C-alpha positions as a printed Julia matrix, in Angstrom:
110×3 Matrix{Float64}:
   0.0    0.0     0.0
   1.04   3.6    -0.49
   0.92   5.49    2.84
   1.01   9.27    2.8
   1.16  11.74    5.68
   0.89  15.44    4.91
   1.29  18.35    7.37
  -0.51  21.55    6.41
  -0.13  24.99    7.96
  -3.22  26.98    7.1
  -3.53  30.76    7.04
  -4.97  31.88   10.38
  -8.09  33.33    8.78
  -8.8   29.98    7.07
  -8.24  27.6    10.01
 -11.84  27.67   11.2
 -13.21  26.66    7.79
 -10.38  24.41    6.56
 -12.27  21.11    7.02
 -15.27  22.58    5.2
 -12.97  23.81    2.44
 -11.54  20.28    1.86
 -14.82  18.42    2.43
 -15.61  17.81   -1.26
 -12.06  16.68   -1.93
 -12.2   14.36    1.07
 -15.51  12.8     0.01
 -14.4   12.33   -3.59
 -11.11  10.75   -2.54
 -12.81   8.35   -0.15
 -14.96   7.15   -3.05
 -11.96   6.28   -5.24
 -11.74   2.49   -5.8
  -8.12   2.26   -4.55
  -8.46   4.51   -1.5
  -8.01   2.69    1.81
  -8.42   5.69    4.1
  -8.28   9.49    4.03
  -8.37  11.08    7.48
  -7.82  14.66    8.7
  -6.68  15.66   12.18
  -6.09  19.04   13.75
  -2.77  19.63   15.5
  -2.88  19.95   19.29
   0.39  21.93   19.19
   0.03  24.19   16.16
  -3.16  26.32   16.14
  -3.29  26.4    12.35
  -1.87  22.94   11.68
  -3.68  19.98   10.13
  -2.43  16.49    9.33
  -3.8   14.28    6.57
  -3.22  10.51    6.73
  -4.11   8.7     3.54
  -3.46   5.33    1.93
  -4.02   3.77   -1.45
  -4.01   0.08   -2.39
  -1.0    0.43   -4.69
   1.03   2.84   -6.79
  -1.54   2.74   -9.61
  -4.3    3.81   -7.22
  -2.12   6.62   -5.9
  -1.32   7.8    -9.42
  -5.02   7.74  -10.38
  -5.75   9.91   -7.31
  -3.19  12.52   -8.34
  -4.56  12.55  -11.91
  -8.19  13.0   -10.79
 -10.16  16.17  -11.44
 -10.99  16.54   -7.75
  -7.29  16.42   -6.85
  -6.44  19.14   -9.39
  -9.33  21.32   -8.14
  -8.36  20.79   -4.52
  -4.75  21.85   -5.15
  -6.05  25.13   -6.61
  -8.44  25.7    -3.71
  -5.95  24.77   -0.98
  -3.19  26.94   -2.48
  -5.25  29.99   -1.58
  -5.66  28.86    2.04
  -2.24  27.5     3.1
   0.44  29.59    4.8
   3.42  27.38    3.88
   4.22  24.57    1.49
   2.96  21.32    3.02
   5.4   18.68    4.28
   4.87  15.11    3.1
   5.93  11.55    3.76
   5.06   9.11    0.96
   6.12   5.48    1.34
   5.18   2.05    0.11
   4.51  -0.37    2.97
   3.25  -3.95    3.18
  -0.4   -4.53    4.01
  -3.72  -3.02    3.05
  -4.64  -0.76    5.92
  -4.43  -0.48    9.67
  -3.28  -3.34   11.89
  -4.15  -3.71   15.57
  -1.59  -2.57   18.13
  -0.16  -5.57   19.96
   1.09  -3.61   22.98
  -2.24  -2.13   24.09
  -5.76  -3.48   24.52
  -8.75  -2.15   26.48
  -9.1   -3.27   30.09
 -12.35  -4.26   31.7
 -13.69  -1.54   33.98
 -13.11  -2.16   37.68
């Protein structure tokens, strides 16, 4: 699978509406046949920071995503709202999604 993590720093005046701004892009990407997950989080340390975790079944699915019309439109829209160039990690890893964490499981309440 192709795993991608992207850190975005959004312009202060766009932070409150960032998730609304990327909502169409998020929905369209989640509907792509090769998308495994596409999840946004807000930074607890950076007031205008957001992190996107996404994965695609393989390199072909990742390439199709980047060639999609919704990707192109989103890059145009986001360019007007970001404060800095996003930072990215893009790696190929074995598997097809999340695994369970072996070191931690829920306890029964006392």
